[in-house]
Coordinates of C-alpha atoms in Angstrom, one line a residue:
A1 CA 232.4 334.8 358.2
A2 CA 234.2 337.3 360.4
I3 CA 231.1 338.1 362.5
C4 CA 230.6 334.3 363.1
A5 CA 234.3 333.5 363.7
F6 CA 234.9 336.4 366.1
T7 CA 231.7 336.3 368.2
P8 CA 233.6 336.0 371.6
M9 CA 231.2 333.4 373.1
F10 CA 231.4 331.2 370.0
L11 CA 235.2 331.2 370.2
F12 CA 235.0 330.4 373.9
I13 CA 232.6 327.5 373.4
S14 CA 234.6 326.3 370.4
G15 CA 237.6 326.0 372.7
S16 CA 235.8 323.5 374.9
V17 CA 234.7 319.9 374.5
N18 CA 231.0 319.9 373.5
N19 CA 228.7 318.7 370.8
D20 CA 228.0 322.2 369.4
N21 CA 231.5 322.1 367.8
L22 CA 230.3 319.5 365.4
V23 CA 226.6 320.2 365.0
T24 CA 227.2 323.8 364.0
P25 CA 229.3 323.1 360.9
L26 CA 227.0 320.1 360.0
C27 CA 223.9 322.3 360.1
A28 CA 225.7 324.9 358.0
L29 CA 226.8 322.2 355.5
A30 CA 223.3 320.8 355.3
L31 CA 221.9 324.3 354.4
L32 CA 224.6 324.8 351.9
L33 CA 223.8 321.5 350.2
M34 CA 220.1 322.4 350.1
I35 CA 221.0 325.8 348.5
R36 CA 223.1 323.9 345.9
Q37 CA 220.2 321.6 345.2
N38 CA 218.1 324.7 344.4
Q39 CA 220.7 326.0 342.1
I40 CA 220.8 322.8 340.0
A41 CA 217.0 322.1 340.3
L42 CA 216.7 321.7 336.6
G43 CA 219.8 319.6 336.2
S44 CA 220.2 315.8 335.8
R45 CA 218.3 313.4 338.0
R46 CA 221.6 311.6 338.9
R47 CA 223.3 314.7 340.1
L48 CA 220.3 315.8 342.1
M49 CA 219.9 312.3 343.7
L50 CA 223.6 312.3 344.8
G51 CA 222.9 315.7 346.3
W52 CA 219.9 314.5 348.2
L53 CA 221.9 311.5 349.5
A54 CA 224.5 313.9 350.7
V55 CA 221.8 316.0 352.4
G56 CA 220.5 312.9 354.2
V57 CA 223.9 311.8 355.4
V58 CA 224.7 315.3 356.8
I59 CA 221.3 315.6 358.5
G60 CA 221.7 312.2 360.0
L61 CA 225.1 313.1 361.4
A62 CA 223.8 316.4 362.7
A63 CA 220.9 314.7 364.5
L64 CA 223.2 312.1 366.0
T65 CA 225.5 314.9 367.3
K66 CA 222.7 317.0 368.8
V67 CA 219.0 316.1 368.6
N68 CA 218.2 319.6 367.4
G69 CA 219.6 318.6 364.1
V70 CA 216.4 316.7 363.4
G71 CA 214.8 320.1 362.6
L72 CA 216.8 320.2 359.3
L73 CA 214.4 317.5 358.0
L74 CA 211.7 320.2 357.7
F75 CA 214.0 322.3 355.6
A76 CA 215.0 319.4 353.4
A77 CA 211.3 318.7 352.9
L78 CA 210.7 322.4 351.9
T79 CA 213.7 322.4 349.6
G80 CA 212.7 319.1 348.0
T81 CA 209.2 320.4 347.5
W82 CA 210.4 323.6 345.9
V83 CA 212.8 321.7 343.6
A84 CA 210.1 319.3 342.6
W85 CA 207.7 322.1 341.9
Q86 CA 210.3 323.8 339.6
R87 CA 210.8 320.5 337.7
Q88 CA 207.1 320.0 337.5
M89 CA 206.4 323.5 336.1
L90 CA 209.4 323.7 333.7
L91 CA 210.1 320.2 332.6
Q92 CA 206.6 318.6 332.4
K93 CA 206.4 319.4 328.7
A94 CA 209.7 317.9 327.9
R95 CA 209.3 314.9 330.2
S96 CA 206.6 313.1 332.2
S97 CA 203.7 315.2 333.5
H98 CA 204.5 313.7 336.9
E99 CA 208.2 314.6 336.8
G100 CA 208.0 316.8 339.9
W101 CA 206.2 314.5 342.1
K102 CA 208.3 311.5 341.1
H103 CA 211.4 313.5 342.0
L104 CA 209.9 314.6 345.4
F105 CA 209.2 310.9 346.3
A106 CA 212.7 309.9 345.2
A107 CA 214.3 312.8 347.1
G108 CA 212.4 311.8 350.2
I109 CA 213.8 308.2 350.0
A110 CA 217.3 309.5 349.3
I111 CA 217.2 311.8 352.3
G112 CA 215.3 309.6 354.7
L113 CA 217.2 306.3 354.3
P114 CA 220.6 307.8 355.4
V115 CA 219.0 309.6 358.3
L116 CA 217.3 306.4 359.5
A117 CA 220.5 304.3 359.0
I118 CA 222.6 306.8 361.0
T119 CA 220.2 307.7 363.8
G120 CA 217.6 304.9 364.0
W121 CA 219.6 302.7 366.3
W122 CA 220.0 305.6 368.8
F123 CA 216.3 306.5 368.9
W124 CA 215.5 302.8 369.3
R125 CA 218.0 302.5 372.1
N126 CA 216.5 305.5 374.0
L127 CA 213.1 304.0 373.6
Q128 CA 214.2 300.7 375.1
L129 CA 216.2 302.2 378.0
Y130 CA 214.0 305.2 378.9
G131 CA 210.7 304.8 377.1
D132 CA 211.5 308.1 375.4
L133 CA 212.8 308.5 371.8
I134 CA 215.2 311.3 372.6
G135 CA 215.9 310.6 376.3
F136 CA 214.8 313.9 377.6
K137 CA 213.1 312.2 380.6
M138 CA 216.5 311.7 382.0
F139 CA 217.5 315.3 381.6
T140 CA 214.6 317.6 382.3
P141 CA 214.0 316.7 386.0
Y142 CA 217.2 318.5 386.8
F143 CA 216.5 321.7 384.9
T144 CA 212.8 322.1 384.8
R145 CA 211.2 325.3 386.0
A146 CA 208.6 324.9 388.7
V147 CA 206.2 327.0 386.7
P148 CA 206.5 327.3 382.8
A149 CA 207.7 330.7 381.9
D150 CA 205.5 333.1 379.9
L151 CA 206.8 335.4 377.2
F152 CA 207.0 338.2 379.8
Q153 CA 209.3 336.0 382.0
I154 CA 211.4 335.1 379.0
W155 CA 211.7 338.8 377.9
S156 CA 212.9 339.6 381.4
E157 CA 215.8 337.2 380.8
R158 CA 216.9 338.8 377.6
D159 CA 220.1 340.2 379.1
S160 CA 221.0 336.7 380.2
F161 CA 220.3 335.4 376.7
L162 CA 222.3 338.2 375.0
Y163 CA 225.3 337.9 377.4
G164 CA 225.3 334.2 376.7
Y165 CA 225.3 334.9 373.0
W166 CA 228.0 337.6 372.9
G167 CA 230.2 336.5 375.8
N168 CA 229.8 335.2 379.3
F169 CA 232.7 333.1 380.3
G170 CA 233.8 330.7 383.1
G171 CA 230.7 329.4 384.9
L172 CA 228.6 332.2 383.3
N173 CA 230.2 334.6 385.8
L174 CA 232.5 336.6 383.6
P175 CA 230.4 338.7 381.1
I176 CA 232.1 340.9 378.5
P177 CA 232.6 344.5 379.4
S178 CA 229.4 346.6 379.4
W179 CA 230.7 348.9 376.6
A180 CA 231.3 345.9 374.3
Y181 CA 227.9 344.4 375.1
L182 CA 226.2 347.7 374.3
A183 CA 228.2 348.1 371.0
L184 CA 227.4 344.6 369.8
N185 CA 223.7 345.0 370.7
A186 CA 223.7 348.3 368.8
A187 CA 225.1 346.5 365.8
L188 CA 222.3 343.8 366.2
L189 CA 219.6 346.5 366.4
A190 CA 221.0 348.3 363.3
A191 CA 221.0 345.0 361.4
A192 CA 217.4 344.3 362.4
I193 CA 216.4 347.8 361.1
G194 CA 218.3 347.1 357.9
L195 CA 216.5 343.8 357.4
V196 CA 213.1 345.5 357.9
K197 CA 214.2 348.2 355.4
F198 CA 215.2 345.5 352.9
E199 CA 211.9 343.7 353.3
I200 CA 209.9 346.9 352.7
S201 CA 211.9 347.8 349.6
N202 CA 211.3 344.3 348.2
S203 CA 207.7 344.1 349.3
K204 CA 206.6 343.4 345.7
F205 CA 207.9 339.9 345.9
Q206 CA 206.9 337.5 343.1
I207 CA 207.1 333.7 343.0
S208 CA 209.4 334.0 340.0
N209 CA 212.0 335.7 342.2
L210 CA 212.1 332.9 344.8
Q211 CA 214.9 331.1 343.0
T212 CA 217.1 334.2 343.6
H213 CA 216.0 334.8 347.1
F214 CA 215.9 331.1 348.2
P215 CA 219.4 331.0 349.8
L216 CA 218.7 334.0 352.2
L217 CA 215.1 332.8 352.8
L218 CA 216.4 329.3 353.8
I219 CA 219.1 330.8 356.0
T220 CA 216.7 333.2 357.7
L221 CA 214.0 330.6 358.3
W222 CA 216.5 328.2 359.9
G223 CA 217.5 331.0 362.3
V224 CA 213.9 331.8 363.1
V225 CA 213.0 328.1 363.7
V226 CA 216.0 327.6 365.9
F227 CA 215.1 330.6 368.0
V228 CA 211.4 329.6 368.3
G229 CA 212.6 326.1 369.4
W230 CA 214.8 327.8 372.0
L231 CA 211.8 329.8 373.2
S232 CA 209.8 326.6 373.6
W233 CA 212.6 324.8 375.4
T234 CA 213.4 327.7 377.8
R235 CA 209.7 328.0 378.8
T236 CA 210.0 324.8 380.8
T237 CA 213.7 324.7 381.6
W238 CA 216.2 327.1 383.0
S239 CA 218.2 327.6 379.8
S240 CA 218.1 331.3 378.9
Q241 CA 221.6 331.2 377.4
G242 CA 222.3 332.6 374.0
R243 CA 224.9 329.9 373.3
L244 CA 222.2 327.3 373.0
V245 CA 221.3 328.7 369.5
F246 CA 224.8 328.5 368.2
Y247 CA 224.0 325.6 365.9
A248 CA 222.3 328.4 363.9
I249 CA 225.1 331.1 364.4
P250 CA 226.1 331.0 360.7
S251 CA 222.5 332.0 359.9
Y252 CA 222.4 334.8 362.5
S253 CA 225.8 336.1 361.3
I254 CA 224.6 336.2 357.7
M255 CA 221.4 338.0 358.8
I256 CA 223.5 340.6 360.7
A257 CA 225.7 341.1 357.7
A258 CA 222.8 341.3 355.3
G259 CA 220.9 343.7 357.6
L260 CA 223.9 346.1 358.0
A261 CA 224.6 345.9 354.2
A262 CA 221.0 346.9 353.5
L263 CA 221.2 349.8 356.0
F264 CA 224.2 351.5 354.4
P265 CA 224.7 352.8 350.9
R266 CA 226.4 350.2 348.6
R267 CA 229.8 352.0 348.7
I268 CA 229.9 352.3 352.5
A269 CA 228.5 348.9 353.4
P270 CA 231.7 346.9 352.9
F271 CA 233.6 349.3 355.2
A272 CA 230.9 349.1 357.9
L273 CA 231.0 345.3 357.8
G274 CA 234.8 345.3 357.8
L275 CA 234.9 347.7 360.8
L276 CA 232.5 345.4 362.7
G277 CA 234.5 342.3 361.8
V278 CA 237.9 343.9 362.8
G279 CA 236.4 345.3 366.0
M280 CA 235.0 341.8 367.0
A281 CA 238.4 340.2 366.1
L282 CA 240.3 342.7 368.3
L283 CA 237.7 342.3 371.2
S284 CA 238.0 338.5 371.0
A285 CA 241.8 338.6 370.9
A286 CA 241.9 340.9 374.0
I287 CA 239.4 339.1 376.2
P288 CA 241.6 336.1 377.2
F289 CA 244.3 338.5 378.4
T290 CA 242.2 341.3 379.9
L291 CA 239.2 339.5 381.3
I292 CA 239.6 335.7 381.6
A293 CA 243.2 335.3 382.6
P294 CA 243.1 337.9 385.4
A295 CA 239.9 336.4 386.8
Y296 CA 241.6 333.0 387.1
A297 CA 245.1 334.2 388.2
S298 CA 246.3 332.5 391.4
P299 CA 246.2 334.6 394.5
P300 CA 249.6 336.2 395.3
Q301 CA 251.8 335.0 398.1
L302 CA 251.2 336.9 401.4
T303 CA 254.1 339.1 402.5
A304 CA 255.4 339.0 406.1
S305 CA 253.8 342.3 406.9
Q306 CA 250.4 341.1 405.6
I307 CA 250.6 338.0 407.8
E308 CA 251.6 340.2 410.7
A309 CA 248.6 342.5 410.1
I310 CA 245.9 339.7 410.1
P311 CA 243.1 341.2 412.2
N312 CA 242.0 337.9 414.0
R313 CA 244.5 335.1 414.4
V314 CA 243.2 331.5 414.9
D315 CA 246.0 329.3 413.6
V316 CA 243.8 326.2 413.1
T317 CA 245.3 323.3 411.2
F318 CA 243.2 321.1 409.0
G319 CA 244.4 317.5 408.3
D320 CA 248.0 318.5 409.1
A321 CA 248.1 320.1 405.6
L322 CA 246.4 323.5 405.7
V323 CA 246.5 326.2 408.3
L324 CA 243.8 328.9 408.7
L325 CA 246.0 331.7 409.9
G326 CA 243.2 334.1 410.7
Y327 CA 240.2 335.9 409.4
D328 CA 238.6 339.4 409.0
A329 CA 234.8 339.6 409.4
P330 CA 234.0 343.3 409.8
D331 CA 230.2 343.0 410.0
T332 CA 228.8 342.5 413.5
S333 CA 225.1 343.1 412.5
A334 CA 223.0 342.4 409.5
Q335 CA 219.4 341.8 408.3
P336 CA 217.9 338.9 406.3
G337 CA 218.7 339.5 402.6
D338 CA 222.0 341.3 403.3
T339 CA 225.3 340.1 402.0
T340 CA 228.2 339.9 404.4
Q341 CA 231.9 339.3 403.8
I342 CA 234.7 337.3 405.4
T343 CA 238.3 337.2 404.4
L344 CA 240.3 334.1 405.2
Y345 CA 244.1 333.8 405.4
W346 CA 245.7 330.5 404.6
Q347 CA 249.0 328.7 404.6
A348 CA 249.8 325.2 403.0
L349 CA 252.0 322.9 405.1
K350 CA 252.4 320.1 402.6
S351 CA 251.1 318.9 399.3
M352 CA 247.8 316.9 399.3
E353 CA 246.7 313.8 397.2
R354 CA 243.0 315.0 397.0
D355 CA 241.3 318.2 396.2
Y356 CA 239.4 319.6 399.2
S357 CA 236.9 322.4 399.1
V358 CA 236.5 325.2 401.6
F359 CA 233.1 325.8 403.2
A360 CA 232.1 329.0 405.0
H361 CA 228.8 328.6 406.8
L362 CA 226.8 331.0 408.8
L363 CA 224.9 329.1 411.5
D364 CA 222.2 330.3 413.9
E365 CA 221.8 329.0 417.5
N366 CA 220.3 325.8 416.2
D367 CA 223.1 325.1 413.8
V368 CA 220.9 325.9 410.9
E369 CA 222.7 327.3 407.9
V370 CA 221.4 330.7 406.8
Q371 CA 223.8 331.6 404.0
N372 CA 223.3 331.2 400.3
K373 CA 226.8 330.3 399.2
G374 CA 228.3 327.0 398.1
P375 CA 231.7 325.6 398.8
A376 CA 234.7 326.1 396.5
Y377 CA 238.3 325.1 396.2
P378 CA 240.7 327.3 398.2
G379 CA 241.4 330.7 396.6
R380 CA 237.7 330.9 395.7
G381 CA 238.2 328.0 393.3
L382 CA 241.6 328.9 391.9
L383 CA 243.8 326.7 394.1
P384 CA 243.0 323.0 394.0
T385 CA 244.8 321.6 397.1
T386 CA 246.7 319.0 394.9
I387 CA 248.7 321.9 393.4
L388 CA 249.5 323.7 396.6
Q389 CA 253.2 324.0 397.6
P390 CA 254.5 323.7 401.2
G391 CA 254.8 327.2 402.6
Q392 CA 252.4 328.8 400.1
T393 CA 250.1 331.5 401.6
W394 CA 247.2 333.4 400.2
T395 CA 244.0 335.3 401.1
E396 CA 240.5 334.9 399.8
T397 CA 237.4 337.0 400.4
W398 CA 233.9 335.5 400.4
S399 CA 230.8 337.5 399.8
V400 CA 228.1 335.5 401.6
P401 CA 224.3 336.3 401.0
I402 CA 222.1 335.7 404.0
H403 CA 218.7 334.0 403.1
A404 CA 215.9 336.6 403.0
T405 CA 213.7 334.3 405.0
T406 CA 216.2 333.8 407.9
Y407 CA 214.5 333.8 411.2
T408 CA 215.1 336.8 413.5
P409 CA 216.3 337.6 416.0
A410 CA 219.3 335.4 415.8
R411 CA 223.0 335.4 416.5
L412 CA 225.0 334.0 413.6
T413 CA 228.4 332.3 413.9
W414 CA 231.0 331.5 411.2
E415 CA 231.9 327.9 410.6
I416 CA 234.9 327.2 408.5
G417 CA 236.3 323.9 407.3
L418 CA 237.5 321.7 404.4
Y419 CA 235.9 318.6 402.9
D420 CA 236.1 316.2 400.0
A421 CA 233.1 317.0 397.7
S422 CA 233.2 313.5 396.2
S423 CA 232.9 311.7 399.5
G424 CA 231.6 314.3 402.0
E425 CA 234.6 313.6 404.3
R426 CA 235.7 316.6 406.3
L427 CA 239.3 317.2 407.4
P428 CA 239.9 317.1 411.2
A429 CA 240.8 320.5 412.8
K430 CA 243.0 321.3 415.7
D431 CA 244.2 324.5 417.3
E432 CA 247.7 325.8 417.8
T433 CA 248.1 323.8 421.0
G434 CA 247.2 320.5 419.3
R435 CA 243.7 320.4 420.8
T436 CA 241.1 318.6 418.6
L437 CA 238.3 320.9 417.5
G438 CA 236.3 318.3 415.5
D439 CA 235.9 319.0 411.8
N440 CA 235.5 322.8 411.7
V441 CA 236.4 325.9 413.6
R442 CA 233.8 328.5 414.7
F443 CA 234.3 332.1 415.5
G444 CA 232.8 335.6 415.4
Q445 CA 229.2 336.6 415.7
I446 CA 226.7 338.6 413.6
A447 CA 223.6 339.9 415.3
L448 CA 220.5 339.4 413.1
A449 CA 217.8 341.7 414.3
R450 CA 214.2 342.3 413.3
P451 CA 213.2 345.7 412.0
A452 CA 212.3 348.0 414.8
G453 CA 208.7 347.7 415.8
S454 CA 208.0 344.5 413.9
A455 CA 206.0 341.8 415.7
Y456 CA 207.0 339.1 413.2
N457 CA 209.7 338.1 410.9
P458 CA 209.0 340.2 407.8
V459 CA 209.0 338.7 404.2
A460 CA 207.2 339.6 401.0
Y461 CA 205.7 336.9 398.8
N462 CA 202.9 337.8 396.3
F463 CA 200.5 334.8 395.6
G464 CA 198.8 335.5 392.3
D465 CA 198.1 339.2 393.1
Q466 CA 195.4 337.8 395.6
I467 CA 197.2 337.5 398.9
E468 CA 200.6 338.4 400.1
L469 CA 202.6 336.7 402.9
I470 CA 204.2 339.5 404.8
G471 CA 205.6 337.7 407.8
Y472 CA 205.9 334.6 409.9
D473 CA 206.8 333.5 413.5
L474 CA 207.7 330.2 415.1
D475 CA 207.4 329.2 418.7
R476 CA 210.7 327.3 418.4
R477 CA 213.1 326.2 415.6
A478 CA 214.1 322.8 416.9
A479 CA 212.0 319.8 417.9
A480 CA 212.2 316.0 418.4
P481 CA 210.3 313.4 416.4
G482 CA 206.6 313.4 417.5
E483 CA 206.8 317.0 418.8
T484 CA 204.9 320.0 417.5
I485 CA 206.1 323.4 416.2
T486 CA 203.6 326.2 415.9
L487 CA 204.0 328.4 412.8
T488 CA 202.1 331.7 412.6
L489 CA 201.7 333.2 409.1
F490 CA 200.8 336.9 408.6
W491 CA 198.8 337.6 405.4
R492 CA 197.7 340.8 403.6
A493 CA 194.9 340.9 401.0
Q494 CA 196.3 342.3 397.8
S495 CA 192.8 342.7 396.4
K496 CA 189.4 341.2 397.2
P497 CA 190.2 337.5 396.9
A498 CA 188.1 335.7 394.3
R499 CA 188.1 332.3 396.0
D500 CA 188.4 330.6 399.4
Y501 CA 192.0 329.6 399.3
T502 CA 193.5 326.7 401.3
I503 CA 197.0 327.3 402.8
F504 CA 199.4 324.4 403.1
A505 CA 202.4 324.4 405.4
H506 CA 204.8 321.4 405.0
V507 CA 208.1 320.6 406.7
L508 CA 209.9 319.1 403.7
E509 CA 212.9 317.1 403.0
L510 CA 213.6 318.1 399.4
P511 CA 212.4 317.2 396.9
Q512 CA 209.2 315.6 398.1
T513 CA 209.3 313.9 401.5
K514 CA 207.0 315.6 404.1
W515 CA 207.7 315.0 407.8
A516 CA 205.1 317.4 409.1
S517 CA 202.2 319.1 407.3
M518 CA 198.9 321.0 407.8
D519 CA 196.4 322.2 405.2
K520 CA 193.6 324.5 406.2
Q521 CA 191.6 327.5 405.2
P522 CA 192.4 330.7 407.2
A523 CA 189.8 332.1 409.5
P524 CA 188.0 334.1 408.3
P525 CA 187.9 332.6 404.7
T526 CA 189.9 334.6 402.1
T527 CA 186.7 335.7 400.3
N528 CA 185.9 337.7 403.4
W529 CA 189.2 339.6 403.4
Q530 CA 189.2 343.2 402.4
P531 CA 192.0 344.8 400.3
G532 CA 194.9 345.7 402.7
Q533 CA 193.5 343.7 405.6
I534 CA 196.1 341.8 407.6
I535 CA 195.2 338.3 408.9
S536 CA 197.3 336.0 411.1
D537 CA 196.8 332.3 411.2
T538 CA 198.5 329.5 413.1
Y539 CA 199.6 326.0 411.9
S540 CA 200.5 323.1 414.2
L541 CA 203.2 321.1 412.5
T542 CA 203.6 317.7 414.3
F543 CA 206.7 315.7 413.2
D544 CA 206.2 312.1 412.3
S545 CA 207.7 309.8 414.9
T546 CA 210.1 308.4 412.3
T547 CA 211.5 311.7 411.3
P548 CA 215.3 311.4 411.1
P549 CA 217.5 314.1 412.7
G550 CA 218.4 316.8 410.2
V551 CA 217.5 320.3 408.9
Y552 CA 214.3 320.6 406.8
D553 CA 212.6 323.4 404.8
I554 CA 209.2 325.0 405.6
E555 CA 207.2 325.0 402.4
I556 CA 204.2 327.3 402.1
G557 CA 201.6 327.7 399.3
A558 CA 198.0 328.4 398.5
Y559 CA 195.5 326.5 396.4
Y560 CA 191.8 326.3 395.5
F561 CA 189.5 323.6 394.2
T562 CA 188.3 323.8 390.6
D563 CA 184.9 322.8 389.3
D564 CA 186.1 319.3 388.4
S565 CA 187.3 318.8 392.0
S566 CA 191.0 319.0 391.2
F567 CA 193.0 321.8 392.7
E568 CA 195.1 324.7 391.3
R569 CA 197.9 326.4 393.2
L570 CA 198.4 330.1 393.2
K571 CA 201.6 331.2 391.4
V572 CA 204.2 333.3 393.3
L573 CA 204.8 336.5 391.5
A574 CA 208.0 338.5 391.5
R575 CA 207.9 342.3 392.0
D576 CA 207.8 342.9 388.2
G577 CA 204.9 340.5 387.8
R578 CA 206.9 337.4 386.6
Q579 CA 205.6 334.0 387.6
Q580 CA 208.2 332.1 389.6
Q581 CA 206.8 329.0 391.2
D582 CA 203.7 327.8 393.1
Y583 CA 205.3 327.5 396.5
I584 CA 207.9 329.2 398.7
L585 CA 210.6 327.8 401.0
L586 CA 210.1 330.0 404.1
G587 CA 212.9 328.9 406.4
K588 CA 214.5 325.9 408.0
I589 CA 213.8 323.8 411.1
R590 CA 216.1 321.3 412.9
V591 CA 214.9 318.0 414.1
I592 CA 216.9 316.7 417.0
R593 CA 217.2 313.3 418.6

């Protein structure tokens, strides 16, 4: 109970509004009711039937709370079968020879009717609205992986899973301290060893002992089934968070306790478990004060000396409400893939009726954004503008990653402003003289240079261990509708390519609208490439005459035709061999009027 209650992430999730808070105790209650049914397997029919009805009601409520609760029906079926078998074996002489099977049928009705009554309307409603019993068609498009993950990919995300199980707070950006993470994982590993030791020492298991071992068996199987279900789910969706298995956290907590108890001598085990429980309680009690609260503390008021020492004063006012006093951007040069920092100094002039977000963009000469950082409320999310007080000052430092595929050479300029995320409306800006600046202020420059001696913009994308894109070049990065941009791709053979691959180059408006495209096989064909050979190939991308002005992505990929005349794309592999997706977004192009 202590291990379950004081798992830091479980406490954190339990303090928020979500369906896990109800489905977790319902699943635990359902398992408990099934264990009680096993204990009274040879009791009266009336008492057992009332128990099965209770199981059905709880499973129905669990399934309506979170669709994963449907999995409990399998365990109800297993429990019912086991109870029926016991009654068949032990009561058939005293009663009907079909006692067990009659009971199994009655138990199925007693469980199934409440589940159907509680959840049936919801499944039917989903089917009518979405053509899908559980409504996942409305969910998965937003979280689906481009390429289903294999076990190697999922294994590489184990830290994300374990952090999400033990503790990763906020927007999954505040993990527990490393020492606590290591200690909890050590306890988990020790428990696993203990469970193995227990299984080995009880390897001479007999069916007659199942009555005694049934509770732990049921609890363990539920934990395993939930984890396997999570594996299946995370193969196709970006969901490698341990908290997603919390509806089985009572099972995992019992398994940890049982494993640790089996690892230590009987006299020492209670003290070991007690030490773990107390340690987790102290950790969970300390986290809100030592980790979460400091991370969300409001930035302190600037002193007069700090304001005087601002490196670069701009004194730009946004919407007559906020003043950007100045900035500090120490980096004057960088390369694609680098992270640069900017510190902004602000002052509030008056309170505001809406919450506006700060955006900090890095723009190249064609006003194409090259950074990989979204907007946030002032104070890096800690100061909604509706709570600002007149005269309040603060500073915030942004770490801004530059896209690894950003075209070089380029000169990048900072663009700062505020906007309403709900409407997209930007606040007007004016300088200290009252001159209108539009809806942003721009300043500073960062020189983005190519590596010395490189004739192209270097990148590194491995397509199926067959060919690697090592660079690209553009004759220009802005064009009007109907005009053509020439893209040159530089490839290197990873090995002797097995097929003649076709390369596609699309100018894409995400997610699927193509405004310019070209598919062709390189010359020479890829089957003629030798390992290590570098090949350059050009693609003429002519924009449709109806292309609206805007900034669009360049999508690159490779495919081959199969024996049945369909085609298969090569997967893009990470450096550790993990499959990522079957395309890359190489860079951006602006279409002008």
